[in-house]
Every structure is written in C-alpha cells, then in structure tokens.
Amino acid sequence: MSPDLPAVAPHVTAELVAALSPRLRKRLDAGITKLLARPAVREGDSVRIAVDDDTDIVLEAPGGTVTSADAIRCGCLLAPDCLHRAAAASAAPIADDAPPEPPAEEAQGQRPAPPGTPTPGAETPEPTTSETPRAPETDETPTAGRLAAARAVYDAAAAVLEAGADGAGAVLQAELLRAAHSARLAGLPRASAAAVSVVTGVRSARSADPGYRLADLAAALAGVLGVTHRLPHATGPELADLRGTARQPYRPDGSLRLYGLFSEPVLTATGYAGAVTWTADADGRLYTVSDVAPGGPARAVGAADRTVRMGDTALTHRELSRAGLAVSGATVSPTGRLGAGAGVRAVRASGATWREEPLDRLWAVPAAEQVRRALNGEHDLLFLEVTLVGTVREAAGDCLLADCGGVPVRLAVAHDDPALPYRDNLRLLASAPGSRLRVVARLVSAPRPRALLLAAEHPADPAARVDLGLDRLQRADLPTEPVPAPAVPAVAGAGDEAPLHLLRRRVHQAVSGGRRVLSFTQGGQGDGVRLRAAGLATAADLLGDLHAAAADRTRDAFGRLLPADTDRFARAWLAAAVYTDTVESALCAQAWGAAPVPA
C-alpha cells in the first residue's frame, strides 16, 4: 500500500477487481507489486503513475479521495477492464464511502478494541461536514437486508481467515471490501468499518509495513467476525450497538477551560497521518484535538507545528500541549473529541505543569484504578509516576523497565516507524536509571504490566515535558549525576511463558498462515495437556476444537477432497480468540492489582 496514492473508496476497488478476467485476477498481486515500484506524481487533485514509457495511469481524487471507478484511467490497450486500474486501486489506501471522522481509537493511536467492541475504521479523514448527530434507528430486530449484508461480511472475513494474511491476496481483499460497502448501504456501519480495518491490516502484513502487528490484525478479524456472528441474534439495544453509527454524534458542551497534556503523532497503515493533542479540564476529564489527513511520516512529524483548527486560535498542536485553551460553544463527541464547527470559539489561555492543578490530580489516581477503568471501556491512558530501572530485551525490541509503586512495568515504543523518535527516546531514557519521572502511557492488555510510552517529564527539568513521538531527547538532557536504580520486585508468573500463550500462539498462527498451518500441527495434543495441567481446561477444549476444524477435510465418493468448511473454522477460531482476550484482560487486571473486570 502506497501513501503516495490517494485514498480509494472500497466499492471502487471491488468493482475494478470484479471486472477482471480470471486470467488477470491471477496476475493481480504481481501487478500491484510492479506498480508500487513506479513513482507517483501528484498534480493538484490528480496522481499520475507511469507504467512504462507509453502508458500512464491517472487517479482523479477531488478532496483527496477516488470515489468512482471512472476516476481511475489507464492508457493501455486493455482499458477499461485492464489489470493496471485494478492494481492502482488495490495499492492505494482505503477510504470510506462517506466522510465521517476517523474513530477516536485510530486518531489516538490505540490498538484495535477487544472482540465484541467497535473496531476502528482506520481509513477515514477528519470531518469537514456538519456535526449534527444522526437520529437513532428504532427497529427492534435486524431486517432481511441487514442479515444478508452481515452474512456477506462474515463469509468474506472467514475466507480471509481461511487463507491467512500470507494467502489473502487482492482478490480476497476486494471481496471483503465489496461486502463492507454493501454493509454500509444496508445500515451496518460498524460491520463495514470492521471489515475495512481487516483489509488494511492484511495489506500492512503483506507489504511488511513497520507499523504492522499480528496481534492488531487478529483483534480486527475477531471484531468483524464477532459483530457479524452476533448480529442475527440481537435485538433492541444490543442490535443498535452492533449496527453502530456512521459518524460519532457531537453534543453541545458549553464553555470549557482546557489545559494541554501532550501531543502524539498519528501514522496509520491506511495512509493517514497527523497529530492528536490531549487536554484536560479542571475536573480531570480528557478532551482531544486532532489533525488527521492523507499523508505519510512527513505529515505525522510536521502536523505538530500546524495550527489547531478551532476558533480563532493561532496555537499549534505542539504549543497547545503545553498551554491552555478557553472554548465557548464547544461540541464534544462521546470519546472526548472536540468539534470545530462554525459556532465554536477558542482562544489561548495559560497552561499548567503536570505537577500543578488541575493536571496533578491525574497522577493522584492509583495505577490499579486507572487500569480497571481502562479495561472497563474508558480511555486507556495511564498517568504513572515511575522510577527508571533499565531495559528488558524482547523479540520486538528493547523495552524500558520501570518501577511503579512496587509494580515492575514494561514501557514499549508506541510506533516503530524510524521517522518518529519513539525508539531513540526510549534508548536515552533507559540510559538514565534511577530517574524518577511522571509519564503518560497507553495500557496494553497483557499478562504482565505493560504500556506504550507516549510522553514524559523532562529528565533534567520536571517543569518541562517531552512528547516522545515528536520531540527528540539529547544526551545533554539526561541528569549529569547518575542515581542508583531501585531493585525491582520479581514478576509473578512468567508473562509470555504463561500457559495461555499456547492457545494465543495458535490463534495468531491462523491469522498469519491460515487454516492450513494449523492442520499440520498434529492436533496440538501436547499443548492441550499442558493447558489442562495448568487448570485451563476450557482453553484446552478450544484448542482441540480449533485443530479439529482446521484438519476437517472430507472426501467425496471418488476420494477427492471437498472444499473446507470455512464457517466451522471461523467459529472455532473466534471462540478461541474471544476466550484468550477475556482471560488476558483478567490476567492484566491481576498483574496491576486492579479489581476483576466484569465478564
């Protein structure tokens, strides 16, 4: 997927791929690879790609989005039903069919939500249209049209799971995009956004995107399968929740006095980039101001110095993160995102340090209580006071080990893209053991205390702060006098070596390699025995069911293999994924000393 190309609506990609002959469909993935190697030149609202010396592809994208198949033109002899047009659409970032705002989870850099919660649709830009909320629908049961649309999404997602990210080429992706478009037209925006997030995750996996994480794609697949599996049986409020809303409603919130907390860059796998600035009011409630639009790493780095689009303020995001804002006529989404409608007025005001009121109270809440709230569905930011210890080596890179009131916490980088300074800043902080800092991090649901490090007090000046994804620390910023690092208590349990990882590993293997990978693992009898010995009998049963579904290939009267039962495999995988997520949340709460999370 190329961030140099304009975003293309899902139905456009599906239409162009469907128009290909069977012979050209087999060549589509190779065609995408070849096209991505060619430079893209932007000319106003048009992007031109030179396929060769005689052939160009032109994508017309008024407003930054290709919304019709006719907007992609090719000069080759096989046009319009040529491979080049379908390859260009499949190589481009995915846009939504409508221009709703990007979900707050995406704009705030969060991981995909657990199965059964709304899945981020990481592909839509910041809204430029009216913020008037849509009227809620009142039907009590799903209609036949919605049931059909939900089933189409389920079947297409199950086919992607069957093939795995390694085998889910552009044709399977286009089928899921077609189903996503149909779901949106049928009034199922949640299923539609969830389906698109799966396609973007698959594309990231296949393109070796540095920001790709297998766990994210697994969560996205569990989200879309979970929503579409439950929807036929839902009524009333549950049905309304599973349908979702096309865009978040904004409510009037009068006048607000806000204090800047920090800014973080946004760099998505779907070709969008920018910055989000977090603020808090006098009661500790959090609000965000975002600037997210099509772009790549350069826009993510530069967005912090762009002016905040709200009222008449001339503050940049970087300045707002350290200053304040007085807002009148404010409108706020349910996730705390501030609207920027014509009636909103905003002017600069004084800020506060993290150790002054009202921001100081955010760190006064015990870490265990913050974790409990995050696992119960509130925002997942943690405001921690830690003492740096050193580094812990992991397969994905070193983590910063810190002591948080006797709890050993692993602080990992929030994004691995080399254009962002997260990794370099973490290495410098790790070289200053003994430093006591207040930090802001994002909770990661894991068997041991873990979070993504977003911002920190300046190591040499507690009155200053560092946005770790935007500001670069220097060696001179570290304390000149080393402080002895504290002794960190031993971690209870073995974290990644806990028996539950035996089931989680198979769930992730299926996402990566598809059903065939699990069909070659001898049924996982040894893993099942270990899970039962650890008291995880349900996990052992689910693992057995998953292997059985993967290996179930019946034959006809002539001994020929019949098509695999993708529905059975998808249901077995979904059950294992939901169970794993639920148990991991409970283990996470236990590791932080938080109250149990309701099932």
Coordinates of C-alpha atoms in Angstrom, one line a residue:
M1 CA 0.0 0.0 0.0
S2 CA 1.4 3.4 -1.1
P3 CA 0.8 6.6 0.9
D4 CA 1.7 8.5 -2.2
L5 CA -1.6 7.4 -3.9
P6 CA -4.9 9.0 -3.0
A7 CA -7.4 7.0 -0.9
V8 CA -9.8 4.9 -2.9
A9 CA -13.3 4.0 -1.8
P10 CA -13.9 0.3 -1.1
H11 CA -16.6 -0.1 -3.7
V12 CA -14.3 1.3 -6.4
T13 CA -11.6 -1.3 -5.7
A14 CA -14.2 -4.1 -5.6
E15 CA -15.8 -3.0 -8.9
L16 CA -12.4 -2.9 -10.7
V17 CA -11.3 -6.2 -9.4
A18 CA -14.6 -7.9 -10.3
A19 CA -14.3 -6.6 -13.9
L20 CA -11.0 -8.6 -14.4
S21 CA -11.0 -11.8 -16.3
P22 CA -10.0 -14.9 -14.4
R23 CA -6.6 -14.8 -16.1
L24 CA -5.9 -11.2 -15.0
R25 CA -7.1 -11.9 -11.4
K26 CA -4.3 -14.5 -11.1
R27 CA -1.8 -11.8 -12.1
L28 CA -3.2 -9.0 -9.9
D29 CA -0.9 -9.4 -6.9
A30 CA 2.1 -9.4 -9.2
G31 CA 0.7 -6.3 -10.9
I32 CA 0.4 -4.5 -7.6
T33 CA 4.0 -5.2 -6.7
K34 CA 5.1 -3.9 -10.1
L35 CA 3.0 -0.8 -9.8
L36 CA 4.3 0.1 -6.3
A37 CA 7.8 0.2 -7.7
R38 CA 6.8 3.0 -10.1
P39 CA 6.9 6.7 -8.9
A40 CA 3.6 8.6 -8.4
V41 CA 3.5 12.2 -9.4
R42 CA 0.8 14.5 -7.8
E43 CA -0.7 17.3 -9.9
G44 CA -3.4 19.1 -8.0
D45 CA -6.2 16.6 -7.4
S46 CA -4.7 14.1 -9.8
V47 CA -2.0 11.4 -9.3
R48 CA -0.2 10.1 -12.3
I49 CA 1.8 6.8 -12.4
A50 CA 4.0 5.9 -15.4
V51 CA 3.5 2.2 -16.0
D52 CA 6.0 2.3 -18.8
D53 CA 7.2 4.8 -21.4
D54 CA 3.9 4.7 -23.3
T55 CA 1.3 4.1 -20.6
D56 CA 0.1 6.2 -17.7
I57 CA -2.5 5.6 -15.0
V58 CA -4.3 8.7 -13.7
L59 CA -6.3 8.8 -10.5
E60 CA -8.6 11.7 -10.1
A61 CA -9.2 12.4 -6.4
P62 CA -11.1 15.7 -5.7
G63 CA -10.9 16.2 -2.0
G64 CA -8.2 13.5 -1.7
T65 CA -10.5 10.5 -2.4
V66 CA -11.2 8.5 -5.5
T67 CA -15.0 7.9 -5.3
S68 CA -15.8 6.3 -8.7
A69 CA -14.3 3.7 -11.0
D70 CA -14.3 6.2 -13.8
A71 CA -11.9 8.4 -11.8
I72 CA -9.1 5.8 -12.5
R73 CA -8.0 5.9 -16.1
C74 CA -5.4 3.9 -18.0
G75 CA -3.9 4.4 -21.4
C76 CA -3.2 0.7 -22.2
L77 CA -5.0 -1.2 -24.9
L78 CA -6.9 -3.4 -22.5
A79 CA -8.5 -0.5 -20.7
P80 CA -11.0 -0.1 -19.1
D81 CA -11.0 -3.7 -17.9
C82 CA -7.3 -3.8 -17.5
L83 CA -5.0 -5.0 -14.8
H84 CA -3.5 -1.6 -14.2
R85 CA -6.6 0.1 -13.0
A86 CA -7.4 -2.7 -10.5
A87 CA -3.8 -2.8 -9.3
A88 CA -3.8 1.0 -8.7
A89 CA -7.0 0.8 -6.7
S90 CA -5.7 -2.2 -4.7
A91 CA -2.3 -0.5 -4.0
A92 CA -3.9 2.8 -2.7
P93 CA -5.0 3.5 0.9
I94 CA -8.6 2.7 1.6
A95 CA -11.1 5.5 2.0
D96 CA -14.6 5.3 3.5
D97 CA -17.7 5.5 1.3
A98 CA -18.7 8.6 3.2
P99 CA -16.6 11.3 5.0
P100 CA -17.1 10.5 8.7
E101 CA -14.4 11.3 11.2
P102 CA -11.7 8.7 12.0
P103 CA -12.7 6.8 15.1
A104 CA -11.0 8.1 18.2
E105 CA -9.2 4.9 18.7
E106 CA -7.4 5.3 15.4
A107 CA -6.7 9.0 15.9
Q108 CA -5.3 8.3 19.3
G109 CA -3.0 5.5 18.2
Q110 CA -4.8 2.8 20.2
R111 CA -4.7 -0.9 19.4
P112 CA -7.8 -2.4 18.0
A113 CA -10.5 -3.0 20.6
P114 CA -11.2 -6.4 22.0
P115 CA -13.5 -8.7 20.1
G116 CA -17.1 -7.6 20.5
T117 CA -16.3 -3.9 20.8
P118 CA -16.4 -1.4 17.9
T119 CA -13.5 -1.9 15.6
P120 CA -11.6 1.2 14.4
G121 CA -12.0 2.0 10.7
A122 CA -8.6 3.5 10.3
E123 CA -9.2 4.8 6.9
T124 CA -11.2 8.0 7.2
P125 CA -10.1 11.6 7.4
E126 CA -11.1 14.3 9.8
P127 CA -14.6 15.6 9.2
T128 CA -15.3 18.7 7.3
T129 CA -19.0 18.5 7.2
S130 CA -21.7 19.3 9.7
E131 CA -21.5 17.8 13.1
T132 CA -25.3 17.3 13.6
P133 CA -25.9 13.9 15.1
R134 CA -27.9 11.3 13.1
A135 CA -31.2 10.3 14.5
P136 CA -31.0 6.8 16.1
E137 CA -32.9 3.9 14.4
T138 CA -35.6 2.4 16.4
D139 CA -36.2 -1.1 14.9
E140 CA -36.0 -4.0 17.3
T141 CA -34.9 -6.8 15.1
P142 CA -32.5 -7.0 12.1
T143 CA -34.1 -6.8 8.6
A144 CA -33.6 -9.4 5.9
G145 CA -31.3 -7.0 4.0
R146 CA -29.1 -6.4 7.0
L147 CA -28.9 -10.1 7.7
A148 CA -27.8 -10.7 4.2
A149 CA -25.2 -7.9 4.3
A150 CA -23.9 -9.2 7.7
R151 CA -23.6 -12.7 6.3
A152 CA -21.7 -11.5 3.3
V153 CA -19.2 -9.7 5.5
Y154 CA -18.9 -12.8 7.8
D155 CA -18.3 -15.1 4.8
A156 CA -15.7 -12.8 3.2
A157 CA -13.9 -12.3 6.5
A158 CA -13.9 -16.1 7.1
A159 CA -12.4 -16.6 3.6
V160 CA -9.6 -14.2 4.6
L161 CA -9.0 -16.1 7.8
E162 CA -9.0 -19.4 5.9
A163 CA -6.2 -18.1 3.6
G164 CA -4.4 -16.1 6.3
A165 CA -2.6 -12.9 5.7
D166 CA 0.0 -14.7 3.6
G167 CA -2.6 -16.0 1.2
A168 CA -5.2 -13.3 1.2
G169 CA -4.3 -11.5 -2.0
A170 CA -6.0 -8.6 -3.7
V171 CA -9.0 -10.7 -4.9
L172 CA -10.0 -11.8 -1.4
Q173 CA -9.4 -8.3 -0.2
A174 CA -11.7 -6.9 -2.9
E175 CA -14.4 -9.4 -1.9
L176 CA -14.3 -8.2 1.7
L177 CA -14.3 -4.5 0.5
R178 CA -17.4 -5.3 -1.6
A179 CA -19.1 -6.8 1.4
A180 CA -18.1 -3.8 3.5
H181 CA -19.7 -1.4 1.0
S182 CA -22.9 -3.5 1.0
A183 CA -23.0 -3.4 4.8
R184 CA -22.7 0.3 4.9
L185 CA -25.5 0.7 2.4
A186 CA -27.6 -1.7 4.5
G187 CA -27.1 0.5 7.6
L188 CA -24.4 -1.5 9.3
P189 CA -21.5 1.0 9.6
R190 CA -19.8 -0.9 12.4
A191 CA -19.5 -4.1 10.4
S192 CA -18.4 -2.1 7.4
A193 CA -15.6 -0.3 9.3
A194 CA -14.5 -3.5 10.9
A195 CA -14.2 -5.2 7.5
V196 CA -12.2 -2.4 6.1
S197 CA -9.8 -2.5 9.1
V198 CA -9.2 -6.2 8.3
V199 CA -8.2 -5.4 4.7
T200 CA -5.9 -2.6 5.8
G201 CA -4.3 -4.9 8.3
V202 CA -3.8 -7.6 5.7
R203 CA -2.2 -5.1 3.3
S204 CA 0.1 -4.0 6.0
A205 CA 1.2 -7.6 6.7
R206 CA 1.8 -8.3 3.1
S207 CA 3.8 -5.1 2.5
A208 CA 6.0 -5.6 5.6
D209 CA 4.8 -2.3 7.0
P210 CA 7.0 -1.4 10.0
G211 CA 3.9 -0.5 12.0
Y212 CA 2.2 -3.9 11.4
R213 CA 1.5 -6.0 14.4
L214 CA 0.0 -9.5 14.1
A215 CA -2.0 -9.0 17.3
D216 CA -3.7 -6.0 15.8
L217 CA -4.9 -8.0 12.7
A218 CA -6.0 -10.8 15.0
A219 CA -8.1 -8.4 17.0
A220 CA -9.6 -6.8 13.9
L221 CA -10.6 -10.2 12.5
A222 CA -12.1 -11.2 15.8
G223 CA -14.0 -7.9 15.8
V224 CA -15.6 -8.3 12.4
L225 CA -16.4 -11.9 12.9
G226 CA -17.8 -11.3 16.3
V227 CA -20.1 -8.4 15.2
T228 CA -21.5 -10.2 12.2
H229 CA -21.9 -13.5 14.1
R230 CA -23.9 -11.9 16.9
L231 CA -26.0 -9.5 14.8
P232 CA -28.6 -12.1 13.5
H233 CA -29.4 -13.0 17.1
A234 CA -29.5 -9.4 18.5
T235 CA -32.5 -7.2 19.4
G236 CA -33.1 -3.8 21.0
P237 CA -30.1 -2.0 22.4
E238 CA -27.7 -4.8 21.6
L239 CA -28.7 -4.6 17.9
A240 CA -28.3 -0.8 17.9
D241 CA -24.8 -1.3 19.3
L242 CA -23.9 -3.9 16.7
R243 CA -25.2 -1.7 13.9
G244 CA -23.0 1.2 15.1
T245 CA -23.2 4.7 13.8
A246 CA -21.8 6.2 10.6
R247 CA -20.2 9.0 12.5
Q248 CA -19.9 10.0 16.1
P249 CA -22.6 12.4 17.3
Y250 CA -21.4 15.7 18.8
R251 CA -23.2 17.2 21.8
P252 CA -23.0 20.8 22.9
D253 CA -20.8 21.2 25.9
G254 CA -21.0 25.0 26.6
S255 CA -17.7 26.6 27.7
L256 CA -14.6 24.7 28.5
R257 CA -11.3 25.7 30.2
L258 CA -8.7 23.2 29.0
Y259 CA -5.1 22.5 29.9
G260 CA -2.7 20.9 27.5
L261 CA -1.3 17.5 28.4
F262 CA 0.7 16.2 25.5
S263 CA 0.7 15.6 21.7
E264 CA 1.2 12.4 19.9
P265 CA 1.8 11.7 16.2
V266 CA -0.7 9.6 14.1
L267 CA 0.7 7.4 11.4
T268 CA -1.7 4.7 10.2
A269 CA -1.3 1.7 7.9
T270 CA -4.2 3.2 5.8
G271 CA -2.3 6.2 4.5
Y272 CA -3.4 8.8 7.1
A273 CA -1.1 10.9 9.3
G274 CA -1.2 13.8 11.6
A275 CA -1.3 14.6 15.3
V276 CA -3.6 14.4 18.3
T277 CA -3.3 16.7 21.3
W278 CA -4.7 15.7 24.6
T279 CA -6.1 18.2 27.1
A280 CA -7.9 18.1 30.4
D281 CA -10.4 20.3 32.2
A282 CA -10.5 21.3 35.8
D283 CA -12.3 18.1 36.8
G284 CA -9.7 15.8 35.1
R285 CA -11.9 15.0 32.1
L286 CA -9.9 14.4 28.9
Y287 CA -10.5 16.0 25.5
T288 CA -8.7 15.7 22.2
V289 CA -8.0 18.0 19.3
S290 CA -6.8 16.2 16.1
D291 CA -5.5 17.0 12.7
V292 CA -5.5 13.8 10.6
A293 CA -5.5 13.7 6.8
P294 CA -4.0 11.6 4.0
G295 CA -0.2 11.5 4.3
G296 CA 2.9 9.7 5.4
P297 CA 5.6 10.0 8.0
A298 CA 6.5 13.6 7.0
R299 CA 2.9 14.8 7.8
A300 CA 2.9 12.9 11.1
V301 CA 6.1 14.8 12.1
G302 CA 5.0 18.1 10.7
A303 CA 1.4 18.1 12.0
A304 CA 2.5 19.1 15.5
D305 CA 3.5 22.5 14.1
R306 CA 0.3 23.1 12.2
T307 CA -2.3 25.5 13.7
V308 CA -5.1 23.9 15.7
R309 CA -8.3 24.1 13.7
M310 CA -10.6 25.6 16.3
G311 CA -12.0 29.1 16.5
D312 CA -9.5 31.9 16.1
T313 CA -6.7 30.4 18.0
A314 CA -3.2 30.5 16.4
L315 CA -1.8 27.8 18.6
T316 CA 0.0 24.9 17.1
H317 CA -0.6 21.4 18.4
R318 CA 2.9 21.5 20.0
E319 CA 2.1 24.8 21.7
L320 CA -1.3 23.6 22.9
S321 CA 0.2 20.6 24.5
R322 CA 2.0 23.0 26.9
A323 CA -0.5 25.8 27.1
G324 CA -4.3 26.1 27.6
L325 CA -7.4 26.8 25.7
A326 CA -10.7 28.6 26.5
V327 CA -13.5 27.3 24.4
S328 CA -17.1 28.6 24.1
G329 CA -19.9 26.9 22.2
A330 CA -17.9 23.7 22.4
T331 CA -19.2 20.4 20.8
V332 CA -17.8 17.1 22.0
S333 CA -18.1 13.5 20.7
P334 CA -18.7 10.6 23.1
T335 CA -14.9 9.9 23.0
G336 CA -14.0 13.4 24.0
R337 CA -13.0 14.7 20.6
L338 CA -13.7 18.4 20.3
G339 CA -15.6 19.6 17.3
A340 CA -14.5 22.5 15.1
G341 CA -17.9 23.8 13.8
A342 CA -18.6 27.3 12.8
G343 CA -20.1 28.2 16.2
V344 CA -17.1 27.1 18.2
R345 CA -14.9 29.9 19.6
A346 CA -11.4 29.3 21.1
V347 CA -8.6 31.5 22.4
R348 CA -5.3 30.8 24.0
A349 CA -5.1 30.6 27.8
S350 CA -2.5 29.8 30.4
G351 CA -1.4 26.2 30.9
A352 CA -0.2 24.1 33.8
T353 CA 2.7 21.8 34.5
W354 CA 2.0 18.2 35.3
R355 CA 2.7 18.8 39.0
E356 CA 0.2 21.8 39.2
E357 CA -3.5 21.7 39.5
P358 CA -5.6 20.6 37.8
L359 CA -3.3 18.2 35.9
D360 CA -1.6 17.0 39.1
R361 CA -4.8 15.1 40.1
L362 CA -4.5 12.8 37.1
W363 CA -1.4 11.2 38.7
A364 CA -3.1 11.0 42.1
V365 CA -5.3 8.2 40.9
P366 CA -3.7 4.8 41.8
A367 CA -2.4 2.9 38.8
A368 CA -4.6 -0.1 39.6
E369 CA -7.7 2.1 39.5
Q370 CA -6.7 3.6 36.2
V371 CA -6.1 0.1 34.7
R372 CA -9.5 -1.1 36.0
R373 CA -11.2 1.9 34.2
A374 CA -9.3 1.3 31.0
L375 CA -10.3 -2.4 30.9
N376 CA -13.9 -1.5 31.6
G377 CA -14.0 0.5 28.4
E378 CA -12.9 4.0 29.4
H379 CA -9.9 5.8 27.9
D380 CA -6.7 3.7 28.0
L381 CA -4.2 6.4 29.0
L382 CA -2.3 5.8 32.2
F383 CA -0.7 8.6 34.2
L384 CA 2.1 7.0 36.1
E385 CA 4.9 8.0 38.4
V386 CA 7.8 5.7 37.7
T387 CA 11.5 5.2 38.6
L388 CA 13.5 4.1 35.6
V389 CA 15.4 0.8 36.0
G390 CA 16.9 -0.2 32.6
T391 CA 16.0 -2.2 29.6
V392 CA 14.4 -5.6 29.0
R393 CA 15.2 -7.4 25.8
E394 CA 12.3 -8.7 23.8
A395 CA 11.8 -10.2 20.3
A396 CA 10.2 -6.9 19.0
G397 CA 13.0 -4.7 20.5
D398 CA 14.1 -3.5 23.9
C399 CA 11.5 -2.2 26.5
L400 CA 12.1 0.3 29.2
L401 CA 11.7 -1.3 32.6
A402 CA 10.4 0.9 35.3
D403 CA 9.2 0.6 38.9
C404 CA 5.7 2.0 39.5
G405 CA 5.0 1.8 43.2
G406 CA 6.5 -1.7 43.5
V407 CA 5.0 -2.9 40.3
P408 CA 7.5 -3.7 37.5
V409 CA 6.2 -2.1 34.3
R410 CA 7.5 -2.6 30.8
L411 CA 7.2 0.6 28.7
A412 CA 7.4 -0.1 25.0
V413 CA 7.5 2.2 22.0
A414 CA 4.2 3.4 20.6
H415 CA 5.2 3.2 17.0
D416 CA 8.2 1.7 15.3
D417 CA 8.4 3.9 12.2
P418 CA 12.0 5.3 12.1
A419 CA 10.7 8.8 11.2
L420 CA 9.3 9.0 14.7
P421 CA 11.7 9.4 17.6
Y422 CA 10.0 7.0 20.0
R423 CA 12.7 4.3 19.8
D424 CA 15.6 6.7 20.1
N425 CA 14.0 8.5 23.1
L426 CA 13.3 5.2 24.8
R427 CA 17.0 4.2 24.5
L428 CA 18.1 7.5 26.0
L429 CA 15.7 7.2 28.9
A430 CA 17.0 3.7 29.6
S431 CA 20.5 5.1 30.0
A432 CA 19.3 7.1 33.0
P433 CA 18.4 4.5 35.6
G434 CA 17.2 5.9 38.9
S435 CA 15.5 8.9 37.3
R436 CA 12.0 9.4 38.8
L437 CA 9.5 10.7 36.3
R438 CA 5.9 11.2 35.6
V439 CA 4.9 9.6 32.3
V440 CA 1.8 9.2 30.2
A441 CA 1.4 5.7 28.6
R442 CA -1.2 3.6 26.9
L443 CA -2.3 0.4 28.5
V444 CA -1.5 -2.9 26.8
S445 CA -3.7 -5.8 27.9
A446 CA -1.1 -8.4 28.7
P447 CA -0.3 -11.0 31.5
R448 CA 2.4 -8.7 32.9
P449 CA 2.2 -4.9 33.4
R450 CA 2.9 -3.3 30.1
A451 CA 2.2 0.1 28.4
L452 CA 3.2 2.2 25.4
L453 CA 5.2 5.2 26.4
L454 CA 3.8 8.4 24.9
A455 CA 5.1 11.4 27.0
A456 CA 7.3 12.0 30.0
E457 CA 8.6 14.7 32.2
H458 CA 12.0 16.1 31.1
P459 CA 14.7 14.1 32.8
A460 CA 16.5 17.2 34.0
D461 CA 13.6 19.6 34.4
P462 CA 10.3 18.3 36.0
A463 CA 8.5 21.5 35.0
A464 CA 9.0 20.6 31.3
R465 CA 7.7 17.7 29.4
V466 CA 8.7 15.7 26.3
D467 CA 6.3 14.4 23.6
L468 CA 8.2 11.2 22.9
G469 CA 6.8 10.8 19.4
L470 CA 7.6 14.3 18.3
D471 CA 10.5 15.7 20.4
R472 CA 14.0 14.3 20.3
L473 CA 15.9 14.0 23.6
Q474 CA 19.6 14.6 23.5
R475 CA 22.3 13.1 25.7
A476 CA 22.7 16.5 27.3
D477 CA 19.1 16.3 28.5
L478 CA 19.9 13.5 30.9
P479 CA 20.8 14.0 34.5
T480 CA 24.6 14.6 35.0
E481 CA 24.7 12.7 38.3
P482 CA 23.7 9.1 38.0
V483 CA 21.1 7.8 40.5
P484 CA 21.2 4.2 41.7
A485 CA 18.4 2.2 40.1
P486 CA 16.0 0.6 42.5
A487 CA 15.6 -3.1 43.0
V488 CA 12.6 -4.3 41.0
P489 CA 10.4 -7.0 42.6
A490 CA 10.3 -10.3 40.7
V491 CA 7.4 -10.6 38.3
A492 CA 4.8 -13.0 39.5
G493 CA 4.4 -15.6 36.8
A494 CA 6.2 -15.9 33.6
G495 CA 4.3 -13.4 31.5
D496 CA 4.7 -14.6 27.9
E497 CA 5.5 -18.1 29.2
A498 CA 2.1 -18.4 30.9
P499 CA 0.2 -21.5 29.6
L500 CA -2.4 -19.2 27.9
H501 CA 0.2 -18.3 25.3
L502 CA -0.2 -21.9 23.9
L503 CA -3.7 -21.0 22.7
R504 CA -2.9 -17.4 21.8
R505 CA 0.0 -18.6 19.6
R506 CA -2.3 -20.9 17.5
V507 CA -4.9 -18.0 17.2
H508 CA -2.2 -15.8 15.8
Q509 CA -0.7 -18.5 13.6
A510 CA -4.1 -18.9 11.9
V511 CA -4.3 -15.2 11.2
S512 CA -0.8 -15.2 9.6
G513 CA -0.8 -18.5 7.7
G514 CA -4.4 -19.6 7.5
R515 CA -6.2 -22.8 8.3
R516 CA -3.5 -25.0 6.5
V517 CA -0.9 -24.0 9.1
L518 CA -3.0 -25.5 12.0
S519 CA -3.8 -28.6 10.0
F520 CA -0.1 -29.6 10.1
T521 CA 0.4 -29.3 13.8
Q522 CA -0.7 -32.8 14.9
G523 CA -3.7 -31.5 16.7
G524 CA -1.8 -29.8 19.5
Q525 CA -2.2 -32.7 21.9
G526 CA 0.9 -31.7 23.9
D527 CA -0.3 -28.1 24.3
G528 CA -3.7 -29.3 25.4
V529 CA -2.2 -31.5 28.1
R530 CA -0.1 -28.5 29.4
L531 CA -3.2 -26.3 29.4
R532 CA -5.2 -28.9 31.4
A533 CA -2.4 -29.4 33.8
A534 CA -2.4 -25.6 34.5
G535 CA -6.2 -25.7 35.2
L536 CA -7.1 -24.2 31.8
A537 CA -9.5 -26.9 30.7
T538 CA -11.6 -24.6 28.6
A539 CA -8.5 -23.3 26.8
A540 CA -7.5 -26.9 26.1
D541 CA -11.0 -27.7 24.7
L542 CA -11.0 -24.7 22.5
L543 CA -7.5 -25.5 21.2
G544 CA -8.7 -29.0 20.3
D545 CA -11.7 -27.7 18.5
L546 CA -9.6 -25.3 16.6
H547 CA -7.2 -28.0 15.4
A548 CA -10.1 -30.3 14.6
A549 CA -11.8 -27.6 12.5
A550 CA -8.5 -26.9 10.7
A551 CA -7.9 -30.6 9.8
D552 CA -11.5 -31.4 8.8
R553 CA -11.4 -32.1 5.1
T554 CA -13.9 -34.7 4.0
R555 CA -13.7 -36.5 0.6
D556 CA -16.4 -37.4 -2.0
A557 CA -17.2 -40.9 -3.2
F558 CA -14.2 -40.8 -5.5
G559 CA -11.7 -39.8 -2.8
R560 CA -11.4 -36.2 -3.8
L561 CA -11.1 -33.6 -1.1
L562 CA -14.2 -31.4 -0.7
P563 CA -13.9 -27.7 0.0
A564 CA -13.1 -26.9 3.6
D565 CA -15.8 -25.8 6.0
T566 CA -14.7 -22.2 6.4
D567 CA -17.7 -21.4 8.7
R568 CA -16.7 -24.1 11.2
F569 CA -13.1 -23.0 11.2
A570 CA -14.1 -19.3 11.6
R571 CA -16.4 -20.2 14.6
A572 CA -13.8 -22.3 16.3
W573 CA -11.2 -19.6 15.8
L574 CA -13.5 -16.8 17.0
A575 CA -14.3 -18.7 20.2
A576 CA -10.6 -19.2 20.9
A577 CA -9.8 -15.5 20.2
V578 CA -12.6 -14.2 22.4
Y579 CA -11.7 -16.6 25.3
T580 CA -8.0 -15.6 25.0
D581 CA -8.8 -11.9 25.0
T582 CA -11.1 -12.3 28.1
V583 CA -8.6 -14.2 30.1
E584 CA -5.8 -11.9 29.2
S585 CA -7.8 -8.9 30.4
A586 CA -8.3 -10.7 33.7
L587 CA -4.6 -11.5 34.0
C588 CA -3.8 -7.9 33.1
A589 CA -6.0 -6.6 35.9
Q590 CA -4.4 -9.1 38.3
A591 CA -0.9 -8.1 37.3
W592 CA -1.6 -4.4 38.1
G593 CA -3.5 -5.2 41.3
A594 CA -6.8 -4.0 39.8
A595 CA -10.3 -5.2 40.6
P596 CA -11.5 -8.1 38.4
V597 CA -13.0 -7.0 35.1
P598 CA -16.7 -7.9 34.7
A599 CA -17.2 -10.6 32.0

